[in-house]
Amino acid sequence: MTKIRTRYAPSPTGKMHVGNLRSALYEFLIAKHENGDFMLRIEDTDQERFVEGATEIIYRTLEKTGLIHDEGPDKDGGYGPYVQSERMKTGIYMKYAKELIDKGEAYYCFCDKERLASLKTEIVEGKEIMIYDKHCLSLSKEEIEANLAAGKPYVIRQNNPTEGTTTFHDELYGDITVNNSELDDMILIKSDGYPTYNFANVVDDHTMNITHVVRGNEYLSSSPKYVRLYDAFGWEVPVYVHLPLITDENHKKLSKRSGHASFEDLIEQGFLTEAVVNYIALLGWSPEDNREIFSLEELKKEFDYHRISKSPAVFDIVKLKWMNGEYLKAMDFDKFYELAKPYLVEALGENFDLKKIAAMVKTRIEVFPDIAGQVDFFKKLPEYDPAMYAHKKMKTDKTSSLKVLEDLLPILEAQDDYSNDALYQTLLAYVEKEGVKNGYVMWPVRTAVSGKQMTPAGATEIMEILGKEESIARIRKGIELLKAE
Ligand code: GLU
């Protein structure tokens, strides 16, 4: 069996979008599932779209996500160069373009801008497309040679038939047949000498022995033209997997406006790399069972590309948050603390036992930025409505709460051990003495010391963190509020 070889072939045009990362991940997984090779190829032939620094983002992201390539510009595997602008300098694209010209499958085109602008256009998938009228196909050999000798600018175009059909196979979409009359004579080599993506992807995938190509389904409509190129050369067509569009919650194409379109955006918003990778794996793929949590290692084992779905994948930030929370829960505490600490410091400064607070919130947050909302009451007692003291289930009301706080105040003032255990024993003793339920006492105390209905910990744990002075001040404040009612 031939070794599986896949490639991630990004154009360095900016941030790494979720869709790009999904292609990279699936390419990686298809290869690694079968012990194959995963290659990185930089497609920088479109000089106008090139963005400074974008290549670095690609390297950084692949490394961070663990999608480690076996070959690439920085790791020679014998198929280099791995950057298209460097490949161009070897003359490879021109050599193959000329081979197609010799076979009658391509031709020189010397038409200038004005002539091209005068040609008919058609609307294809919402875009205005110029259909080239094969004018230069009829040039004689002598005319072509004279033009070339005179240094007249030219492009090289694919010569597609105007009759018949072309069929190709995609793993998700099955066999697709198109009328050749719909295939425009696309440019293979541009006037600046660079190949187009349309040509370079075919030459490179073949010469680099790529067996499986995963890419967005925006390339589906061009694929018949690629297949015609493979056929013209007599090359084997790789397995094509054209992935469905990723949409936002409103079923619109995921875009910058959605706010979470790129890997960097998500990391900035406090998501964990592992959770993002896990979530992206499920944007179009699912295992046989309903399992959802997968490490990259597990994905390598489980990923069967035949189970990719062609229905649009909805990027659901709520689901990603849930998943991120699951990763936080499962995380080793020391690692959690290390990552959570900057958020804790930002919310509370350094004057609290941040480690204890981290342990309180670990299972209660979905993303690190949730921390502030969970812990801000430690720093400052929020304004709160005394109505909060009344709790049906705990059988408390404002009057009972006032009595509990007033009874406990002198006891808590007399106590110096403000450890959670000691405080708990004190409250418990009061509970027993009064013959009431725990909540009847804990609820008003927790309300007084936190000013919140929901807290990441119980009354005495909170008091331990606050210390005696602040706890007493807050209980006094509670009494004052309740008395004023
Ligand atoms: N350079 C193309 C892009 O970034 C890659 C498409 C492909 O994977 O073939 O969209």
Coordinates of C-alpha atoms in Angstrom, one line a residue, residues 1-7 27 30-39 70-71 77 79 205-206 208-213 236 238-239 305:
M1 CA 0.0 0.0 0.0
T2 CA 1.3 3.5 -0.7
K3 CA 2.1 5.6 2.2
I4 CA -0.4 8.2 3.0
R5 CA 0.9 11.7 2.5
T6 CA -1.2 14.8 3.2
R7 CA -0.4 18.4 3.2
E27 CA -5.0 16.5 7.0
I30 CA -5.7 11.4 8.0
A31 CA -2.0 11.0 7.8
K32 CA -1.4 10.1 11.4
H33 CA -4.3 7.6 11.6
E34 CA -2.3 5.5 9.1
N35 CA 1.2 6.4 10.2
G36 CA 1.6 8.6 7.1
D37 CA 3.4 11.9 6.5
F38 CA 2.0 15.3 7.1
M39 CA 3.6 18.1 5.1
D70 CA 7.0 15.8 9.1
E71 CA 8.2 17.9 6.2
G77 CA 11.9 15.4 3.5
Y79 CA 10.4 16.9 -1.7
D205 CA 0.4 17.8 -5.0
H206 CA 1.6 15.4 -7.7
M208 CA 5.2 15.9 -3.7
N209 CA 3.4 12.5 -3.8
I210 CA 0.3 13.8 -2.0
T211 CA -2.4 11.1 -1.6
H212 CA -5.2 13.0 0.1
V213 CA -6.3 16.6 -0.3
E236 CA -3.3 9.9 -10.7
P238 CA -5.5 12.3 -5.2
V239 CA -8.4 11.5 -2.9
Y305 CA -12.3 10.6 7.3

